[in-house]
Coordinates of C-alpha atoms and ligand atoms in Angstrom, one line a residue:
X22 CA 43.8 8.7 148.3
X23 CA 46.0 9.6 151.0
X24 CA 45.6 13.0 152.7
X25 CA 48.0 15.6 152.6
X26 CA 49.6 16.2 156.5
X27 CA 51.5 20.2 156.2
X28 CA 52.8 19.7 159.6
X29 CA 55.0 16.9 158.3
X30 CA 55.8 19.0 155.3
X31 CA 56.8 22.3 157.2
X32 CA 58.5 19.3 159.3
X33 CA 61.0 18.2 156.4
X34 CA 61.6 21.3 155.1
X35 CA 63.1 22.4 158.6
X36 CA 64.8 19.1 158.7
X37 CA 66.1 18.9 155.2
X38 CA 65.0 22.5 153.5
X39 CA 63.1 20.6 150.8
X40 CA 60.2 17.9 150.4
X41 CA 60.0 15.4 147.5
X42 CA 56.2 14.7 148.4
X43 CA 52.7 13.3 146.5
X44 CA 49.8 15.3 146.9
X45 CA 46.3 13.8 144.6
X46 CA 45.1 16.7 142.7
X47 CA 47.3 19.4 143.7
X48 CA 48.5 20.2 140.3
X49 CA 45.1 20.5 138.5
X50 CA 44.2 22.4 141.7
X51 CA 47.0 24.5 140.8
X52 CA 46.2 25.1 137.6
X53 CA 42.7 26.4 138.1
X54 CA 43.0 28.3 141.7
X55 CA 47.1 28.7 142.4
X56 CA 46.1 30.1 145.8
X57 CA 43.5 27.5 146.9
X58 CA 46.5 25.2 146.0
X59 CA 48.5 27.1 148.3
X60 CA 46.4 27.4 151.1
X61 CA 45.9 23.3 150.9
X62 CA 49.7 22.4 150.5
X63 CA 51.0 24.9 153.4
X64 CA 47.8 24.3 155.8
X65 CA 47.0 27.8 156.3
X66 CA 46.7 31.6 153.8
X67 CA 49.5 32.8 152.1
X68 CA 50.1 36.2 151.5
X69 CA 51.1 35.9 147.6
X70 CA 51.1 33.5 145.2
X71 CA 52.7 33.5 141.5
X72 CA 52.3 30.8 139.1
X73 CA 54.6 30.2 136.5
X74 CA 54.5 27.5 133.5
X75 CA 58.1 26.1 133.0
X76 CA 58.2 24.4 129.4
X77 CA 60.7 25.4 126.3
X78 CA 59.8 27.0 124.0
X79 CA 61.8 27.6 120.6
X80 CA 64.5 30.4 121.2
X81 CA 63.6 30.2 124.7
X82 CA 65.9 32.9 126.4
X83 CA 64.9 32.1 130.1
X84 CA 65.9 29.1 132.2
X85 CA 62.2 28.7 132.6
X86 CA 61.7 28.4 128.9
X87 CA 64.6 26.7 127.6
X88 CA 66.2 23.0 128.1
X89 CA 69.7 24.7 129.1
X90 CA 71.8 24.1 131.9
X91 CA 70.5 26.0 135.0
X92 CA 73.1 26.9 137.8
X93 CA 72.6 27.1 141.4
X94 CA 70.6 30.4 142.4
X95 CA 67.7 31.5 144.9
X96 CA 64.3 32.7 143.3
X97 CA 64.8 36.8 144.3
X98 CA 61.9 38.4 142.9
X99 CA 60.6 40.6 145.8
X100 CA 57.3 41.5 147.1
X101 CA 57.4 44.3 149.4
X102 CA 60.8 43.8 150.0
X103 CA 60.9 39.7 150.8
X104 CA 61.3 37.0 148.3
X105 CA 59.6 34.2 148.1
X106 CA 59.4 31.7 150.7
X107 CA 58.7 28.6 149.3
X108 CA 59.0 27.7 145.5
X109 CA 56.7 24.6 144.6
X110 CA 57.5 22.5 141.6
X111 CA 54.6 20.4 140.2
X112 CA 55.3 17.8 137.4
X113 CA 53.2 17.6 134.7
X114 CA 55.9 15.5 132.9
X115 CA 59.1 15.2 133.3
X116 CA 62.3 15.0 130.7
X117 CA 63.0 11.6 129.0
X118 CA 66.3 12.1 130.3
X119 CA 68.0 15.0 132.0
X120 CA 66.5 17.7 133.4
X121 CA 67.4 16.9 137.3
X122 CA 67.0 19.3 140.2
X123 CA 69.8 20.5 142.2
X124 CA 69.7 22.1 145.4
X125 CA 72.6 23.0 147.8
X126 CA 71.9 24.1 151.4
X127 CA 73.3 27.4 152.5
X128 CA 72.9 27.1 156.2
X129 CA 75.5 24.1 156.0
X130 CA 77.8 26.1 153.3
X131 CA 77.8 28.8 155.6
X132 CA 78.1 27.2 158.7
X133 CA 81.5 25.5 156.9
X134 CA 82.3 29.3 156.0
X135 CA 82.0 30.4 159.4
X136 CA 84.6 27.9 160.6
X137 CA 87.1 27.9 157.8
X138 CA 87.7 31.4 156.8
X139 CA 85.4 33.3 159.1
X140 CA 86.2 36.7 157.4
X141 CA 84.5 35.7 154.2
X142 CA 81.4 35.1 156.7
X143 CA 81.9 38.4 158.2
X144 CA 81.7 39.7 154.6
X145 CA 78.6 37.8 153.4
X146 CA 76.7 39.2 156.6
X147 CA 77.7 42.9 155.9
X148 CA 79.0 44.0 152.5
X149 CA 76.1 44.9 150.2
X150 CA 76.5 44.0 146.7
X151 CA 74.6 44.4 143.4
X152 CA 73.1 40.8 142.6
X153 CA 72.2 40.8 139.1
X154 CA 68.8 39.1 137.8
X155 CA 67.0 39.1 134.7
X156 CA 64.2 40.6 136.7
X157 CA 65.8 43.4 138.0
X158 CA 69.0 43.5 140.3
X159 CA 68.9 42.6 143.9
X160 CA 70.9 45.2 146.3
X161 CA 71.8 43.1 149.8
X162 CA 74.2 41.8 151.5
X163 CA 73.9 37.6 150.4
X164 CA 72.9 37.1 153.6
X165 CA 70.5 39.5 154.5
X166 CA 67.2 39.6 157.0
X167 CA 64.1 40.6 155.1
X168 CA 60.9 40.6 156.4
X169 CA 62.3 38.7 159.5
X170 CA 63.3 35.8 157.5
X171 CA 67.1 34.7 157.1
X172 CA 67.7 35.0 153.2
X173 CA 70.4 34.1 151.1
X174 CA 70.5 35.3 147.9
X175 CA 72.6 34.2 144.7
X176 CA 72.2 35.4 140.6
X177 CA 72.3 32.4 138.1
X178 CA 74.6 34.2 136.2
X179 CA 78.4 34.6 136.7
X180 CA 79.4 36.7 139.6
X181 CA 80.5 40.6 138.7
X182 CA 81.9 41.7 142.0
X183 CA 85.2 41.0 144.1
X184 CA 82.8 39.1 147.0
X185 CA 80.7 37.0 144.3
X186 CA 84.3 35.9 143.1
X187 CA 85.7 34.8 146.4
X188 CA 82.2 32.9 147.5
X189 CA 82.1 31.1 143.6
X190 CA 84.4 28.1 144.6
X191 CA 82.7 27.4 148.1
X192 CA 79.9 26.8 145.7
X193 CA 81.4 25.3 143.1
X194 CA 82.8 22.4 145.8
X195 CA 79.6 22.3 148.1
X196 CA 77.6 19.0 148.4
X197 CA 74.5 19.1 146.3
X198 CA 71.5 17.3 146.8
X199 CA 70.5 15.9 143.2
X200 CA 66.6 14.9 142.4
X201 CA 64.3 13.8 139.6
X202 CA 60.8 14.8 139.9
X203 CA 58.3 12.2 138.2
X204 CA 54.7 13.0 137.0
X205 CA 52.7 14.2 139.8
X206 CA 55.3 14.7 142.5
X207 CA 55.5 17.9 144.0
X208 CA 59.0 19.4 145.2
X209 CA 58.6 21.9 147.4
X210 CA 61.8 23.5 148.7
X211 CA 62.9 26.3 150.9
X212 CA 63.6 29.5 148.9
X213 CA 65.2 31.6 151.5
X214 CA 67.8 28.3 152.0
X215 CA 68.1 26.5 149.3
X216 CA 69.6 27.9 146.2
X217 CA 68.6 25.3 143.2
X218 CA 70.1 24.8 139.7
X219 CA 68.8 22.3 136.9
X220 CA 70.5 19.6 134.2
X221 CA 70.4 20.6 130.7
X222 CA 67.7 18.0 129.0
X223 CA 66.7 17.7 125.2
X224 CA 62.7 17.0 125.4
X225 CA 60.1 19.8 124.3
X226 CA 57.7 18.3 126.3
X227 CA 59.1 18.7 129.9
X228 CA 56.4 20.6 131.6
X229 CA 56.7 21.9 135.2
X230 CA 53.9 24.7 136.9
X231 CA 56.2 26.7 139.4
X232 CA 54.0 28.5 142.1
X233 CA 56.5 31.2 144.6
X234 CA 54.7 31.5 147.9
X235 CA 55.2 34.0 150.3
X236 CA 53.7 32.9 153.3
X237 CA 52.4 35.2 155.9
X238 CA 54.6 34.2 159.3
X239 CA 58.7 34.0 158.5
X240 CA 60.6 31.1 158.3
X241 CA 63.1 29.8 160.3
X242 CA 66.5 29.8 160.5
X243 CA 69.6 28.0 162.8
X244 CA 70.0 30.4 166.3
X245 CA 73.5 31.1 165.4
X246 CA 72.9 32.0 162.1
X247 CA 69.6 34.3 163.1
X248 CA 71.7 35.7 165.9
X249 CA 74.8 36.6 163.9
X250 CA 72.3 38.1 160.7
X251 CA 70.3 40.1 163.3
X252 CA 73.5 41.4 165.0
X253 CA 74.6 43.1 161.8
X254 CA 70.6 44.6 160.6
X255 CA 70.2 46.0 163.8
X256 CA 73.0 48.3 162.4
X257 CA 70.7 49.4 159.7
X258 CA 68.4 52.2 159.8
X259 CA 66.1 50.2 158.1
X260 CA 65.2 47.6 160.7
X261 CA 61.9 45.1 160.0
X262 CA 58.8 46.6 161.3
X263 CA 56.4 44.5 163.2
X264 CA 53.1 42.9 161.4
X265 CA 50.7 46.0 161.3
X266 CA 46.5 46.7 160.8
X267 CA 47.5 48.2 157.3
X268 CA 49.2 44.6 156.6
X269 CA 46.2 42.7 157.9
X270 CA 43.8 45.0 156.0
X271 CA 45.8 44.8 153.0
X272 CA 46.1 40.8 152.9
X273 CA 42.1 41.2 153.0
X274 CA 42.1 43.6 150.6
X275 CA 44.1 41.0 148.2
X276 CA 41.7 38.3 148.6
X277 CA 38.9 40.8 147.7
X278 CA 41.0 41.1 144.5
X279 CA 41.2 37.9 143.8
X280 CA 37.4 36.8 144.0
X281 CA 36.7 35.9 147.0
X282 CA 33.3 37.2 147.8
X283 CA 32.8 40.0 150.0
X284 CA 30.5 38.3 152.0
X285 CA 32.6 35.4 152.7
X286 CA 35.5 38.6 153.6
X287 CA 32.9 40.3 156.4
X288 CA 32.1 37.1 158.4
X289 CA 35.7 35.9 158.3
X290 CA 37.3 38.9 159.3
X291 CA 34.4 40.7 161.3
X292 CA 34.5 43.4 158.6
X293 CA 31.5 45.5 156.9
X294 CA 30.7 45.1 153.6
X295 CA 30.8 48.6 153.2
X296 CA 34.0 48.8 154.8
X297 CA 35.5 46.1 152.6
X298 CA 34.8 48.3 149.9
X299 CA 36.3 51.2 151.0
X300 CA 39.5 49.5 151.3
X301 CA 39.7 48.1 148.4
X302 CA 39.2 51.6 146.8
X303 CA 41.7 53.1 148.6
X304 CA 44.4 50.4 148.3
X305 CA 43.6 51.0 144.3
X306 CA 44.0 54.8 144.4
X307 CA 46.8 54.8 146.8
X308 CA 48.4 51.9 144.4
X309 CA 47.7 54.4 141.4
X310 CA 49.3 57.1 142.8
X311 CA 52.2 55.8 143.8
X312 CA 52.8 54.1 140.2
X313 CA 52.4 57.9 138.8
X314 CA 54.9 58.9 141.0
X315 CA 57.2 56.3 140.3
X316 CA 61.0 57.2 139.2
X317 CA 61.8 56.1 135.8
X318 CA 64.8 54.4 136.9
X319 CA 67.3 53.5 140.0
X320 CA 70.8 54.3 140.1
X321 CA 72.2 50.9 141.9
X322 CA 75.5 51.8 141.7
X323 CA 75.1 55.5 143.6
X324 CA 72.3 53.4 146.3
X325 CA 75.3 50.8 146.9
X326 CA 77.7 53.5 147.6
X327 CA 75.1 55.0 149.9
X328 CA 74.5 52.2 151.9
X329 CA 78.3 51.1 151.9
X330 CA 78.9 54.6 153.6
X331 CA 76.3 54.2 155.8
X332 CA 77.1 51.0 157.0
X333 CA 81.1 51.9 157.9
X334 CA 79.3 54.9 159.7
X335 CA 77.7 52.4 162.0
X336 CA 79.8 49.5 162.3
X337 CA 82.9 51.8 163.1
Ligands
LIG19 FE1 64.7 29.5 139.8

């Protein structure tokens, strides 16, 4: 049984910004304990982990329950603001035939951008736009810096707005890196880079588990890239705020949730019991309140004028 190395993973994912890999017993791991899964593929805690069963289903509606065509798009469900990181597909057992993995790299599409019609560039950077996903839309520029990570972000579904229109062809004719992912390989690819799509198939018994990690220290991104993103945030208001106490104490307050025994918490962390406690109830209450105060529902379209104006307030 060879041993899984996550240097050489986090290796090929800043080389290629995805890993085709074996790894014995991560997917029964996965099944039973998604985060102890985590913590072994990426070598160290995460800070969230969601697991997700990909198989059709009759009527399926989602892309993760039917045996459609997928197209290209990033995974843009957000916790506290970031997406996830890394998206980890484990094969249970893959299509007879179809079913293949596409992924297109965005640091090379933009980098293309950025020489060939640098005001298109310019425009992914700065305008923000209202990214529709069946989750719940996503209100960014594509190119935005969240949580200190470089993220790109793009709907499945067809674009709606003037920008989404003008970016659909550099997609449509970008180089895609095509894959088929057998029975106990592991894909793990770069979330914040890649954007990934999926051949239709016709088998009800493809079966994927999907875990999203977002992992506790930011990724990486190409200095020019980083540099130009950060140029344009640091005309925001709403610049990223440094790792604080009430993060740390949180992320501990998370593995209390999750089982991890109290005891095993205080000599870890150099915590009390008692202490550990009195987080957790106070993470609770505060995350109670905060759901009674919640607004029914956001206006996107008045937030997106908002920001627009403020945004040609500070970059005039
Ligand atoms: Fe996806």
């Amino acid at each position: 049984m060879s041993e899984h190395d996550p240097t050489a993973l986090h290796r090929m994912l800043t080389e290629h910004g995805h890993a085709l890999i074996r790894v014995p017993g991560l997917r029964e791991q996965a099944q039973s304990d998604p985060w102890g899964a985590a913590r072994r593929l990426w070598g160290e805690d995460v800070a969230l982990v969601e697991a997700h069963p990909i198989h059709p289903v009759p009527h399926g509606r989602s892309y993760a329950s039917n045996q459609g065509y997928t197209p290209l798009h990033s995974d843009s469900q957000m916790a506290c603001g970031v997406p996830p990181r890394v998206q980890v597909m484990l094969c249970v057992r893959p299509a007879a035939e179809g079913g293949e993995t596409l992924l297109l790299d965005t640091w090379a599409l933009l980098e293309r951008i950025a020489a060939e019609e640098p005001e298109l560039f310019h425009a992914l950077l700065t305008w923000p736009r209202r990214i529709p996903f069946v989750f719940g839309d996503v209100f960014d520029p594509t190119v935005s810096l969240r949580g200190g990570n470089v993220v790109f972000t793009h709907s499945p579904m067809p674009a709606n707005d003037e920008l989404g229109g003008r970016l659909a062809p550099w997609i449509e004719r970008a180089p895609l890196v095509e894959l088929r992912v057998e029975a106990d390989e592991v894909l793990v690819v770069d979330n914040h880079r890649m954007l990934h799509g999926r051949r239709g198939f016709v088998d009800p018994e493809r079966r994927f588990l999907r875990l999203l990690l977002w992992t506790r220290t930011p990724g990486q991104a190409p200095e020019w890239l980083r540099n130009a993103v950060t140029a344009v945030q640091s005309a925001f208001a709403s610049a990223v705020s440094p790792p604080s106490e009430a993060q740390r104490r949180l992320a501990i307050v998370l593995e209390h949730l999750r089982g991890v025994s109290p005891g095993i918490l205080a000599r870890r962390h150099g915590v009390p019991e008692p202490e550990l406690y009195r987080w957790r109830d106070v993470a609770l209450r505060a995350a109670q309140s905060a759901l009674e105060e919640l607004p029914s529902a956001v206006d996107y379209h008045e937030a997106a004028e908002q920001l627009r104006r403020a945004l040609d307030r500070k970059l005039c």
